[in-house]
Short mmCIF file of C-alpha atoms in Angstrom, two decimals:
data_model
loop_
_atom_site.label_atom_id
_atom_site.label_comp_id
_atom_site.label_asym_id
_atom_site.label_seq_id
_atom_site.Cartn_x
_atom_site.Cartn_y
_atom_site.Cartn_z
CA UNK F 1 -51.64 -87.89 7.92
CA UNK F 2 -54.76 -88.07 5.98
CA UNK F 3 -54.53 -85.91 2.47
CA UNK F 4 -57.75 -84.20 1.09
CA UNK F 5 -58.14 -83.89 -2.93
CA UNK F 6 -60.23 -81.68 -3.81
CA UNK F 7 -61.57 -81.43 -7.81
CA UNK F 8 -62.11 -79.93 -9.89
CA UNK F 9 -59.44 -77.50 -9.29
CA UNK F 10 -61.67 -74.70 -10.94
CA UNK F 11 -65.29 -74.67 -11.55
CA UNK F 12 -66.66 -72.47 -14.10
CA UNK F 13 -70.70 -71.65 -13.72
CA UNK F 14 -73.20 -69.44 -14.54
CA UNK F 15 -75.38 -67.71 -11.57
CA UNK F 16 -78.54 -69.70 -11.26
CA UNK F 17 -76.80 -73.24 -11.70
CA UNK F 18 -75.76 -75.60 -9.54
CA UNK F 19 -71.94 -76.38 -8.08
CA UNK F 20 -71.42 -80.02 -6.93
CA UNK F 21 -67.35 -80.04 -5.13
CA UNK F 22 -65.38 -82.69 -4.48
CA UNK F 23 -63.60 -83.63 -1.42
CA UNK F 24 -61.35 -87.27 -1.30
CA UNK F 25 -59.56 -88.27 1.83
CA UNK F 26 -56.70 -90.55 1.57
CA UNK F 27 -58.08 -92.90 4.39
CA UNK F 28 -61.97 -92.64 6.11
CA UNK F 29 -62.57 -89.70 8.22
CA UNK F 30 -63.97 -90.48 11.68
CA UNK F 31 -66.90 -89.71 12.29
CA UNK F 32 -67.52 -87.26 9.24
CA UNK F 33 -65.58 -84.71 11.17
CA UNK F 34 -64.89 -82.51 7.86
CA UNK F 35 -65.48 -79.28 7.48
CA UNK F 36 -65.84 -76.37 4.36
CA UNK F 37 -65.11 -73.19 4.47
CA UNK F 38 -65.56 -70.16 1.84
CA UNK F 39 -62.88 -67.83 0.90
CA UNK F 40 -62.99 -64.64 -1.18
CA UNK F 41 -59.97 -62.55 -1.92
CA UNK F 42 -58.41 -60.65 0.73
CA UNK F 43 -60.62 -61.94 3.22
CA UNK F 44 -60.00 -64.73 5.84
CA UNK F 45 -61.93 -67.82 5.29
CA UNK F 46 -66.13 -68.68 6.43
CA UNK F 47 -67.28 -71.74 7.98
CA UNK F 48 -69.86 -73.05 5.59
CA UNK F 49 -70.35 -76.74 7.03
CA UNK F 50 -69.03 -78.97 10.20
CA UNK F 51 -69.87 -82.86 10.42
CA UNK F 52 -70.02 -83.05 6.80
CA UNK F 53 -73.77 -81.74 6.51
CA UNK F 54 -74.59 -79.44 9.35
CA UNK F 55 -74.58 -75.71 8.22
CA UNK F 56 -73.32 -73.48 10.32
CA UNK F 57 -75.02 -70.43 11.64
CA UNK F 58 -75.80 -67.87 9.21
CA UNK F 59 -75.38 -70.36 5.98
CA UNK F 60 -78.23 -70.01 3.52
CA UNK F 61 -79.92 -72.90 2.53
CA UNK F 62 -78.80 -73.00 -0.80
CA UNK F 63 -75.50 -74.89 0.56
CA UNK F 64 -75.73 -78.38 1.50
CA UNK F 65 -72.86 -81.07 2.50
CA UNK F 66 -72.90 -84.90 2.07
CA UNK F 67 -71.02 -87.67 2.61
CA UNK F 68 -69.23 -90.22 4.66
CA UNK F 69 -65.69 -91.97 4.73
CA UNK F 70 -64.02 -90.68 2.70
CA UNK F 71 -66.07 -89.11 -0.24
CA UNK F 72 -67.56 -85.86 0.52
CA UNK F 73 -69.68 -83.13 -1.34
CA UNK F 74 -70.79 -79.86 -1.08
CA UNK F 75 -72.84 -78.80 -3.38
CA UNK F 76 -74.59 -75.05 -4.03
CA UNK F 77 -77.92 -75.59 -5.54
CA UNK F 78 -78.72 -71.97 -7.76
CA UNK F 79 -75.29 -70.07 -7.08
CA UNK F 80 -75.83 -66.24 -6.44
CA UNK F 81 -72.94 -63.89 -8.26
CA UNK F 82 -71.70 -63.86 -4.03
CA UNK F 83 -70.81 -67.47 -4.11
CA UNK F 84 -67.99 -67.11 -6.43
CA UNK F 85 -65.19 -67.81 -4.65
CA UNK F 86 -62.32 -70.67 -3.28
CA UNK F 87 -63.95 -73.57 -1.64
CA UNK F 88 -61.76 -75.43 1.27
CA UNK F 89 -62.39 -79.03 2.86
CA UNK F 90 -60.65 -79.43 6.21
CA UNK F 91 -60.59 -82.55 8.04
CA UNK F 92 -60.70 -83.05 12.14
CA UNK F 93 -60.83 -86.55 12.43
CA UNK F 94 -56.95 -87.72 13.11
CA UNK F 95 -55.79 -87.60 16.99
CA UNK F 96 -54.06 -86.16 17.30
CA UNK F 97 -53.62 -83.47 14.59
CA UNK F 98 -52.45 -82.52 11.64
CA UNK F 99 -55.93 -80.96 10.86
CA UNK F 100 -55.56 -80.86 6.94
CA UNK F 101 -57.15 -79.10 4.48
CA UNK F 102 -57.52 -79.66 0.48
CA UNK F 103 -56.04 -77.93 -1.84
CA UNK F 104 -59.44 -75.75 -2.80
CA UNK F 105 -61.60 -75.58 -5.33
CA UNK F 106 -61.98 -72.21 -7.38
CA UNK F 107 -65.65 -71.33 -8.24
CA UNK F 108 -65.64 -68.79 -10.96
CA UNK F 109 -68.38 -66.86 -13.27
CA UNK F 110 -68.26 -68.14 -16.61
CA UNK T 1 -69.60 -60.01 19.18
CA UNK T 2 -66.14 -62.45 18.75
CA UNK T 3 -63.27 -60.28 17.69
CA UNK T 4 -59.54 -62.10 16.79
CA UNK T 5 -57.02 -59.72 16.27
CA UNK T 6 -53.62 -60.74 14.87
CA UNK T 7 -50.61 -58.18 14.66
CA UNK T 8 -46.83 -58.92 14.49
CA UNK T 9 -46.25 -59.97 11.31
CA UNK T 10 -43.42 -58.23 9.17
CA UNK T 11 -40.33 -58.47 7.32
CA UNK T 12 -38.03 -60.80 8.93
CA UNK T 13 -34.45 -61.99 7.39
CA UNK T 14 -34.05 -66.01 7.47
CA UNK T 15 -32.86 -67.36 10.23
CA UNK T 16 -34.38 -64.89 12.00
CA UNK T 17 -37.48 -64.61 14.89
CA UNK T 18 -41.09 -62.89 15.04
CA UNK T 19 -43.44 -63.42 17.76
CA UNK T 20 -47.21 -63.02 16.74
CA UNK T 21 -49.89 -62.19 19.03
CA UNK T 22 -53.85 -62.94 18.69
CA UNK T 23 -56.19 -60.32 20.94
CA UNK T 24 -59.81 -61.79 22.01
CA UNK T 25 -62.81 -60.88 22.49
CA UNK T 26 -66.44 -61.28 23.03
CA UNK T 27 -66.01 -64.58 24.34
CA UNK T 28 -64.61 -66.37 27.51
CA UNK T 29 -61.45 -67.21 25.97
CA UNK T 30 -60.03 -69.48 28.38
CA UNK T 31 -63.10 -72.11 27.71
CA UNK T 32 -61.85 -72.93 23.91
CA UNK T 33 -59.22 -74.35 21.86
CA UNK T 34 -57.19 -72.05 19.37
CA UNK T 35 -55.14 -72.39 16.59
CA UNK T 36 -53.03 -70.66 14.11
CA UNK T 37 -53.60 -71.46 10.14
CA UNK T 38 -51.57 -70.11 7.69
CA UNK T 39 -51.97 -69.44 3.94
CA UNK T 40 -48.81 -68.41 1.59
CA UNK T 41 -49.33 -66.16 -1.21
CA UNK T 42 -51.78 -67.64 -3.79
CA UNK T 43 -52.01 -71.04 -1.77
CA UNK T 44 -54.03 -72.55 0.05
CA UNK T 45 -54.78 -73.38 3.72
CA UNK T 46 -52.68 -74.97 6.12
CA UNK T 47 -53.05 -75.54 9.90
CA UNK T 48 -50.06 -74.85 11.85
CA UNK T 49 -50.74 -75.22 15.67
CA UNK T 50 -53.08 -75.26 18.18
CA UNK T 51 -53.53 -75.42 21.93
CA UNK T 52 -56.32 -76.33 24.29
CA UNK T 53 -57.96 -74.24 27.00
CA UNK T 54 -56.04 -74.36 30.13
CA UNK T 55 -52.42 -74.99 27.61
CA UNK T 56 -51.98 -78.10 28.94
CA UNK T 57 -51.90 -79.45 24.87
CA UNK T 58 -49.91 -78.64 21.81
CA UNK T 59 -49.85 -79.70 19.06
CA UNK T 60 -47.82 -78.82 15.75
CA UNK T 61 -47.67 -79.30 11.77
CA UNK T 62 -44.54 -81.44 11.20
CA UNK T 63 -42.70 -78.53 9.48
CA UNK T 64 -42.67 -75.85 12.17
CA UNK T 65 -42.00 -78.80 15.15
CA UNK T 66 -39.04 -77.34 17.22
CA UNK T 67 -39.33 -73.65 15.75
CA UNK T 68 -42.47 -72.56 16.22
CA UNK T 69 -44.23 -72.44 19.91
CA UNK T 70 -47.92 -71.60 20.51
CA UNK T 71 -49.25 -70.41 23.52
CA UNK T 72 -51.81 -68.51 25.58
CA UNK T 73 -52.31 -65.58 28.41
CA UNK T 74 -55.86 -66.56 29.60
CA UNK T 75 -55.58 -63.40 31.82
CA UNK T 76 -55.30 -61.13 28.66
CA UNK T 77 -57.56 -63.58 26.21
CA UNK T 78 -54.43 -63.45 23.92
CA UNK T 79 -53.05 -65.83 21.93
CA UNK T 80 -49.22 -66.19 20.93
CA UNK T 81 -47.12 -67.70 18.00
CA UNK T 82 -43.47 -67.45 18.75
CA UNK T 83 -41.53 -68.72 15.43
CA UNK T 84 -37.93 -68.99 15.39
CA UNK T 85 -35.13 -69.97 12.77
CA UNK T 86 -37.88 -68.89 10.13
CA UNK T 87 -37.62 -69.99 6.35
CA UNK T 88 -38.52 -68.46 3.06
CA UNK T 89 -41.39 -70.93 2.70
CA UNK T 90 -43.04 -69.66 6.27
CA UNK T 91 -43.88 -66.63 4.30
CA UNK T 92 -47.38 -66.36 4.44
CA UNK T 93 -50.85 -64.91 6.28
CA UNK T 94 -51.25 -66.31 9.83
CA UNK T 95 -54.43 -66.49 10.83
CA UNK T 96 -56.11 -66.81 14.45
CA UNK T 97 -58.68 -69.39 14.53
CA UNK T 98 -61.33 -70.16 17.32
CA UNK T 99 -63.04 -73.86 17.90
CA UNK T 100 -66.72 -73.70 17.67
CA UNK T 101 -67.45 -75.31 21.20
CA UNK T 102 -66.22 -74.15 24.74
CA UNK T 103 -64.81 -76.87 26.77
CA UNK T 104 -63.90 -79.71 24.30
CA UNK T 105 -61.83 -82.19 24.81
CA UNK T 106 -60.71 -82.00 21.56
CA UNK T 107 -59.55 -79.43 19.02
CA UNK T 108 -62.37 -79.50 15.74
CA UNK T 109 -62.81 -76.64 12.85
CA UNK T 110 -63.33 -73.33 13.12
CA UNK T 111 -65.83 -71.61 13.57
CA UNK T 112 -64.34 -67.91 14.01
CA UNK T 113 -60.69 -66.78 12.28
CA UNK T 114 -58.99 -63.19 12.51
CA UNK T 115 -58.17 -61.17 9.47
CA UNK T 116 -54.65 -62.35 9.74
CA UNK T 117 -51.00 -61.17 10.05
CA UNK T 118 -48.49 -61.48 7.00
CA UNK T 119 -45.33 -62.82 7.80
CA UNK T 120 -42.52 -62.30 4.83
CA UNK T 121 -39.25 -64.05 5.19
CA UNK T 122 -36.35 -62.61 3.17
CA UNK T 123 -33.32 -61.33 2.97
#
């Protein structure tokens, strides 16, 4: 089963700056099949980004993913006050599953 | 406009059974893979199942193998989660989750999730 580590745990930022998270898999991740999704509280989570850099429909552009193997970033380049929220990687890679997931990232205002 | 609708979640002793149900729509159901994902209170996200198009796949986390069954009424573009001998740590939200692609071959992310069910096991 490949484990995603996410850091930092919790982010603290001002609007206006920018949030670079961290995603580490345990072992590569074929094809950059990993995904991140936004969560706010009481609400079920929002595809941000599939194949490590491809946005998904809706996204502004102000959200961008990187990476390959098994480091991966996505980073938020002038957060808004609506981007403050819990930050999930999820892998797809393994066949079959366990799809994982990290264990988040918390984005707060500061 | 894709709609998932979970309901069946409650209060359930350990030990004891809860089937969960997933209503579609705006979609042609039958053409993608779907999955369940839990979260427990103030944790993250974990996948739990999923199960391609026509059923003919499963697939489980290792910690609900052998007590929890997914499945699927293509007819009625629902989606089912059938968990038996439940635990205190299967409390949690169970979400509905849809694939992003119709007709893969294999499961991905998800692009699409319901607003989820809670599921509280206790006695």
């Amino acid at each position: 089963e490949i484990v995603l580590t996410q850091s930092p745990g919790t982010l603290s930022l001002s609007p206006g700056e920018r949030a670079t998270l961290s995603c580490r898999a345990s072992q590569s991740v074929s094809s950059s099949y990993l995904a991140w999704y936004q969560q706010k509280p009481g609400q079920a989570p929002r595809l941000l980004i599939y194949g490590a850099s491809s946005r998904a429909t809706g996204i502004p552009d102000r959200f961008s993913g990187s990476g390959s193997g098994t480091d991966f970033t996505l980073t938020i380049s002038r957060l808004e006050p609506e981007d403050f929220a819990v930050y999930y990687c999820q892998q797809y890679g393994s066949s079959p599953p366990p799809y994982t997931f990290g264990q988040g990232t918390k984005l707060e205002i500061k | 406009e894709v709609q998932l609708v979970e309901s069946g979640g409650g209060l359930v002793q350990p030990g004891g059974s809860l089937r969960l149900s997933c209503a579609a729509s705006g979609f042609t159901f039958s053409s993608y893979w779907m999955s369940w994902v839990r979260q427990a209170p103030g944790k993250g996200l974990e996948w739990v199942a999923n199960i391609k198009q026509d059923g003919s796949e499963k697939y489980y986390v290792d910690s609900v193998k052998g007590r929890f069954t997914i499945s699927r009424d293509n007819a009625k573009n629902s989606l089912y989660l059938q968990m038996n001998s439940l635990r205190a740590e299967d409390t949690a939200v169970y979400y509905c989750a849809r694939d992003p692609l119709p007709k893969r071959r294999s499961p991905s992310y998800f692009d699409y999730w319901g607003q989820g069910t809670l599921v509280t096991v206790s006695s």
